[in-house]
Amino acid sequence: MHRLLRSVAISCHAAAVQRTDHGVRRLSITGSDVDPADEQVLRKRKFKPHQQSAELSEKLAGQMPSQARVVICGGGITGASVAYHLGLKGWGGETLLVEQDRVGGELPWSACGLAGRFERSYTELKLAEYSTDLIKSLTEQGLPTGWRQVGSLNLGRNFDRMTSFNRMKSQAIAWGMNCEVLTPEQCLERCPLISLDGVEGGLWIPEDGVCDPHLVCHAYLEEAKRMGVRVIEFCAIKKIHSAHGKVERVETTAGDVACEYFVNCSGFWAREVGTLSKPVVKVPLKAVEHHYLHTKPIDQLDPNTPFVRDFDGRIFFRECEGHILAGGFEREAKMVYEDGIIPLSQQARQHPPDWDHFHELLDSLLHRVPSFREAKLDRLTNSLQVFSPDCKWILGESPEIQNYYVAAGNKTMGVSASGGIGLVLTDLITKGFTYLDLHILDITRFLGLHNNRKFLRDRCKEAPGKHFEVNYPFEEFQTGRNLRMSPIYPQLKEAGAVFGQSMGYERPNYFDQNDKQDEFGLPRFRIARTKTFGKPPWFDHVASEYRACRERIGIADYSSFTKYDLWSKGNEVVELLQYLCSNDVDVAVGSIIHTGMQNPNGGYENDCSLARLSERHYMMIAPTIQQTRSMCWIRKHMPAHLRPKVNVADVTSMYTAICILGPYTRVLLSELTDTDLSPRSFPFFTYKELDVGLADGIRVLNITHTGELGYVLYIPNEYALHVYERLYQAGQKYNIQHAGYYATRALRIEKFYAFWGQDLDTFTTPLECGRSWRVKFNKPIEFIGRSALLKQREEGVKRMYVQLLLNDHDHEVDMWCWGDEPIYRDGVYVGMTTTTGYGYTFEKQVCLGFVRNIDANGQELPVTSEYVLSGHYEVEVAGVRFEAKVNLHSPNLPTKFPDREREAYHATRDRPDQADLLSFSSNLTTTGQ
């Protein structure tokens, strides 16, 4: 048959010969020259040590300094980039890089070498863009990198893929990426090798290119060494020691090094290196098989052949030194090292090729490029790669130990990520902040459950396949589910809940009464699916839930919210929160304070609600994704004199949170408690502890986080089912209805409520998003970020948070806004949308986002209300612009059930009468001074 297929058969036979009885080649576990103490440590970390001669050990001990400011573990391309950038900052002479093998030791045929910009988020794209520009710069300096700017051609086979390309083209002007949507014929012009069978079009990125990752790594290291960085090879980390919660020293096979900072850039081994400290630093990564196919040299193969990705075929290929290098991402990855034993060497990381697993990708490759059937096979390599549970990179300071940084999980795209990661990690080490918001990549986005080996085994079968899938809105993983569930989860599932997952928590996204039972009549577990960029399949379900929340009673599960208790014996907890928070927390007992925790630049590190339970006890409610992050921020920034005196406890898993929303909620809750719930006794934005039904100790907050009437009940878990059943039964007379996350999200978008992680991030300030009235500059304590906010108040904001209502948009047929759409004012690009959705009261698409004022020279000018309101606005959705009306204040939506308190409260922008309507003192205990 064909030459390539004949080569496959030969390679299969060779692969079979290479396998041992266990199916995988293994290194010898011990050697006569390995120190017994080292052997025990290395066994514990589940690494297999090299045989190291006494002469080499003595030589390494002589090279090892006794002290370094920064120790980098890992001489791959990421570690080399961090070393290079530390050198640029002047830290080269104080930086040590240790590598257990040879630096840049990854075998040259185990990487694709793409340096490209096609990433799903702005942050990832900007990091990749910097990496590409850096490689170009090193090449221009005469350093060997193998760089060639050949462009990348990304093929689409269906309407949704082309829609995603059009969305990226729309985003390109904001993200600074040069790209072009192509017809099938134009794709063929860019790469004559391909077959157009099934191709609907493509996306061309001309500034992408290819390089040799091995050469790039050595270029980083040569420059780093020139700037004073010391590099020691064949030296393994044995233990990372900490004192008082910070890195203190590193123990290696060549001796100990005292240091201030440790950087885990060990890539494939990052999770295992994380186990070498106490407490263990959890780096959730799992190794999977990943194949690269190399042909023999092909005559007259154009060296400028672009890097081609056929996303729907799950394959890519490129020209590489006269031959073809190809690979792809299977729908389900194949796990390795199920026993947790990870080999130490790069050579042992190479597994025999698995043609049975690769054949689907091979078929797709031959379908896309029929001429490859005549090519001769050189090799198929099985170069193991590690993936994180969400298929994103992992960066940042570890939650467990301060000054311990991690950079790992680059998902086969190490060279594209390396430069940007090195830059931002160096910024974090040397300055404490960087130029990009990194929260979507920060290691604090995980919990301990994400590092569970069995969870990683399940999730990382699926994660690599996501790499080439269409990036649909609200996309959900199918694996690692039914893990964190509230006590009322079975009742919600029986009621028709269709679930989404956040921080491992199953929460209803919407409720669907159709097909909610399996063939045995039992409640079916269903995962929410959108799978479109237009009107979603759940539209009508959410519309019904939305109406219930506005006109009757909706009941929603808020249990995934982050919940902390903070308390002290004296006034120390007040002092701490006054320092951490920009709002004034020293308010009457029973008050609820909505506040930000700002960083030194004034950006939001957290956006939370604080309920003052007693004079010295607060409960904090924060977004679900803040569960790890907030605790890290509080502990890191707690003044030393308060550490022994203030207690902070994560009580997220202790309480079930049930929210009841709607005009009849006060009447309903009054039927289940003896406490007076009248507005005078229990005003808006206050807290009470109630008996509900037969249960006691229920923490009830008179807010809903949506702008609607209602309460959130924080219920001790043992009472949760009882309280839920009482609420649901008593609510039948009011036609109570379950509501999911999509409905509450639609409510808050219409009410112009900003949420952290969606609208707010570490670069957004309260002044920009209309929350200056929540910043108390006259507090007796200098809170974090005060100086930066005062400066911004004096100079004026450079962007402003707005609400946009799309005109002439048909929600039935037009593509929807899903976030990251460009905003135009008078035909000029001025910003991007953040959160978007359909407004069921407005009957329009509603977009929240930020608007800038950029002059003809590209300079940012202050943004004023007059500037915003005087423009003509459009929002571009997948290449089509729609006119939009702009709002600066939270709107009062028409309702049959007006409420003076809630109508006065607007989450966005100041209202002069708010302070009077939301203040109270006569019926609550005031705090002592």
CSV table of N, CA, C and O in Angstrom, one decimal, residues 643-691:
chain,number,residue,atom,x,y,z
A,643,ARG,N,-1.5,38.7,63.6
A,643,ARG,CA,-1.5,37.2,63.2
A,643,ARG,C,-1.9,36.3,64.4
A,643,ARG,O,-2.7,35.4,64.3
A,644,PRO,N,-1.4,36.6,65.6
A,644,PRO,CA,-1.8,35.7,66.7
A,644,PRO,C,-3.1,35.9,67.2
A,644,PRO,O,-3.7,35.1,68.1
A,645,LYS,N,-3.8,37.0,66.8
A,645,LYS,CA,-5.0,37.5,67.5
A,645,LYS,C,-6.3,37.3,66.6
A,645,LYS,O,-7.4,37.4,67.2
A,646,VAL,N,-6.1,37.2,65.3
A,646,VAL,CA,-7.3,37.2,64.4
A,646,VAL,C,-7.4,35.8,63.9
A,646,VAL,O,-6.4,35.2,63.4
A,647,ASN,N,-8.6,35.2,64.0
A,647,ASN,CA,-8.9,33.9,63.4
A,647,ASN,C,-9.6,34.0,62.1
A,647,ASN,O,-10.6,34.8,62.0
A,648,VAL,N,-9.2,33.3,61.1
A,648,VAL,CA,-9.9,33.3,59.8
A,648,VAL,C,-10.1,31.8,59.5
A,648,VAL,O,-9.2,31.0,59.4
A,649,ALA,N,-11.4,31.5,59.3
A,649,ALA,CA,-11.8,30.1,59.0
A,649,ALA,C,-12.6,30.0,57.7
A,649,ALA,O,-13.5,30.8,57.5
A,650,ASP,N,-12.3,29.1,56.9
A,650,ASP,CA,-13.0,28.8,55.6
A,650,ASP,C,-14.2,27.9,56.0
A,650,ASP,O,-14.0,26.8,56.3
A,651,VAL,N,-15.4,28.5,56.0
A,651,VAL,CA,-16.6,27.7,56.4
A,651,VAL,C,-17.5,27.4,55.2
A,651,VAL,O,-18.7,27.1,55.4
A,652,THR,N,-16.9,27.5,54.0
A,652,THR,CA,-17.7,27.2,52.8
A,652,THR,C,-18.4,25.9,52.9
A,652,THR,O,-19.6,25.8,52.5
A,653,SER,N,-17.8,24.9,53.3
A,653,SER,CA,-18.4,23.5,53.3
A,653,SER,C,-19.3,23.3,54.6
A,653,SER,O,-19.9,22.2,54.7
A,654,MET,N,-19.4,24.3,55.5
A,654,MET,CA,-20.2,24.1,56.7
A,654,MET,C,-21.6,24.6,56.5
A,654,MET,O,-22.5,24.2,57.2
A,655,TYR,N,-21.9,25.4,55.5
A,655,TYR,CA,-23.2,26.0,55.3
A,655,TYR,C,-23.7,25.8,53.9
A,655,TYR,O,-23.0,25.9,52.9
A,656,THR,N,-25.0,25.4,53.9
A,656,THR,CA,-25.8,25.4,52.6
A,656,THR,C,-26.4,26.8,52.5
A,656,THR,O,-27.0,27.3,53.4
A,657,ALA,N,-26.3,27.4,51.3
A,657,ALA,CA,-26.8,28.7,51.1
A,657,ALA,C,-28.0,28.6,50.1
A,657,ALA,O,-27.9,28.1,49.0
A,658,ILE,N,-29.2,29.0,50.6
A,658,ILE,CA,-30.4,29.0,49.8
A,658,ILE,C,-30.9,30.4,49.6
A,658,ILE,O,-31.1,31.1,50.6
A,659,CYS,N,-31.1,30.9,48.4
A,659,CYS,CA,-31.6,32.2,48.2
A,659,CYS,C,-33.0,32.1,47.7
A,659,CYS,O,-33.4,31.3,46.8
A,660,ILE,N,-33.9,32.9,48.3
A,660,ILE,CA,-35.2,33.1,47.8
A,660,ILE,C,-35.4,34.5,47.3
A,660,ILE,O,-35.0,35.5,47.9
A,661,LEU,N,-35.9,34.6,46.0
A,661,LEU,CA,-35.9,35.9,45.3
A,661,LEU,C,-37.4,36.1,44.9
A,661,LEU,O,-38.1,35.2,44.5
A,662,GLY,N,-37.8,37.4,45.0
A,662,GLY,CA,-39.1,37.7,44.5
A,662,GLY,C,-39.9,38.5,45.5
A,662,GLY,O,-39.6,38.7,46.7
A,663,PRO,N,-41.0,39.1,45.0
A,663,PRO,CA,-41.8,40.1,45.8
A,663,PRO,C,-42.5,39.4,47.0
A,663,PRO,O,-42.9,40.1,47.9
A,664,TYR,N,-42.7,38.1,47.0
A,664,TYR,CA,-43.5,37.5,48.1
A,664,TYR,C,-42.5,36.8,49.1
A,664,TYR,O,-43.0,36.0,50.0
A,665,THR,N,-41.2,37.0,49.0
A,665,THR,CA,-40.3,36.3,49.9
A,665,THR,C,-40.4,36.7,51.3
A,665,THR,O,-40.3,35.9,52.2
A,666,ARG,N,-40.7,38.0,51.6
A,666,ARG,CA,-40.9,38.4,53.0
A,666,ARG,C,-42.1,37.7,53.6
A,666,ARG,O,-42.0,37.3,54.8
A,667,VAL,N,-43.2,37.6,52.9
A,667,VAL,CA,-44.3,36.9,53.4
A,667,VAL,C,-44.1,35.5,53.6
A,667,VAL,O,-44.4,34.9,54.7
A,668,LEU,N,-43.4,34.9,52.7
A,668,LEU,CA,-43.1,33.4,52.8
A,668,LEU,C,-42.2,33.2,54.0
A,668,LEU,O,-42.5,32.3,54.9
A,669,LEU,N,-41.1,33.9,54.2
A,669,LEU,CA,-40.2,33.7,55.3
A,669,LEU,C,-40.8,34.0,56.6
A,669,LEU,O,-40.6,33.3,57.6
A,670,SER,N,-41.8,35.0,56.6
A,670,SER,CA,-42.5,35.3,57.9
A,670,SER,C,-43.3,34.1,58.4
A,670,SER,O,-43.5,34.0,59.6
A,671,GLU,N,-43.8,33.3,57.5
A,671,GLU,CA,-44.6,32.2,57.9
A,671,GLU,C,-43.8,31.1,58.5
A,671,GLU,O,-44.3,30.2,59.2
A,672,LEU,N,-42.5,31.1,58.4
A,672,LEU,CA,-41.6,30.0,58.9
A,672,LEU,C,-40.7,30.5,60.1
A,672,LEU,O,-39.9,29.7,60.6
A,673,THR,N,-40.9,31.7,60.5
A,673,THR,CA,-40.1,32.2,61.6
A,673,THR,C,-41.0,33.1,62.5
A,673,THR,O,-42.0,33.7,62.1
A,674,ASP,N,-40.6,33.2,63.8
A,674,ASP,CA,-41.3,34.1,64.7
A,674,ASP,C,-40.7,35.5,64.7
A,674,ASP,O,-41.3,36.4,65.4
A,675,THR,N,-39.7,35.7,64.0
A,675,THR,CA,-39.0,37.1,64.1
A,675,THR,C,-39.8,38.0,63.1
A,675,THR,O,-40.3,37.7,62.0
A,676,ASP,N,-39.9,39.3,63.6
A,676,ASP,CA,-40.5,40.3,62.8
A,676,ASP,C,-39.6,40.6,61.6
A,676,ASP,O,-38.4,41.0,61.8
A,677,LEU,N,-40.1,40.5,60.4
A,677,LEU,CA,-39.3,40.8,59.2
A,677,LEU,C,-39.7,42.0,58.4
A,677,LEU,O,-39.4,42.2,57.3
A,678,SER,N,-40.5,42.9,59.1
A,678,SER,CA,-40.9,44.1,58.5
A,678,SER,C,-39.7,45.0,58.1
A,678,SER,O,-38.6,44.8,58.8
A,679,PRO,N,-39.8,45.9,57.2
A,679,PRO,CA,-38.6,46.7,56.8
A,679,PRO,C,-38.0,47.5,57.9
A,679,PRO,O,-36.8,47.7,58.0
A,680,ARG,N,-38.8,47.9,58.9
A,680,ARG,CA,-38.3,48.6,60.0
A,680,ARG,C,-37.4,47.7,60.9
A,680,ARG,O,-36.4,48.1,61.4
A,681,SER,N,-37.9,46.5,61.1
A,681,SER,CA,-37.2,45.5,62.0
A,681,SER,C,-36.0,44.8,61.3
A,681,SER,O,-35.0,44.5,61.9
A,682,PHE,N,-36.2,44.6,60.0
A,682,PHE,CA,-35.2,43.8,59.2
A,682,PHE,C,-35.0,44.5,57.9
A,682,PHE,O,-35.5,44.0,56.9
A,683,PRO,N,-34.3,45.6,57.9
A,683,PRO,CA,-34.1,46.4,56.6
A,683,PRO,C,-33.2,45.7,55.6
A,683,PRO,O,-32.5,44.8,55.9
A,684,PHE,N,-33.3,46.3,54.4
A,684,PHE,CA,-32.4,45.8,53.3
A,684,PHE,C,-31.0,46.0,53.7
A,684,PHE,O,-30.6,47.0,54.4
A,685,PHE,N,-30.1,45.1,53.3
A,685,PHE,CA,-28.7,45.1,53.5
A,685,PHE,C,-28.4,44.9,55.0
A,685,PHE,O,-27.4,45.6,55.6
A,686,THR,N,-29.1,44.1,55.7
A,686,THR,CA,-28.8,43.8,57.1
A,686,THR,C,-28.9,42.2,57.3
A,686,THR,O,-29.3,41.5,56.4
A,687,TYR,N,-28.5,41.8,58.5
A,687,TYR,CA,-28.4,40.4,58.8
A,687,TYR,C,-29.1,40.1,60.1
A,687,TYR,O,-29.1,40.9,61.0
A,688,LYS,N,-29.7,38.9,60.2
A,688,LYS,CA,-30.3,38.4,61.4
A,688,LYS,C,-30.0,36.9,61.5
A,688,LYS,O,-29.9,36.3,60.5
A,689,GLU,N,-29.9,36.4,62.7
A,689,GLU,CA,-29.9,35.0,62.9
A,689,GLU,C,-31.3,34.6,63.3
A,689,GLU,O,-31.9,35.1,64.3
A,690,LEU,N,-31.9,33.6,62.5
A,690,LEU,CA,-33.3,33.3,62.7
A,690,LEU,C,-33.5,31.8,63.0
A,690,LEU,O,-32.6,31.0,62.6
A,691,ASP,N,-34.6,31.5,63.6
A,691,ASP,CA,-35.2,30.1,63.5
A,691,ASP,C,-36.0,30.0,62.3
A,691,ASP,O,-36.8,30.9,62.0
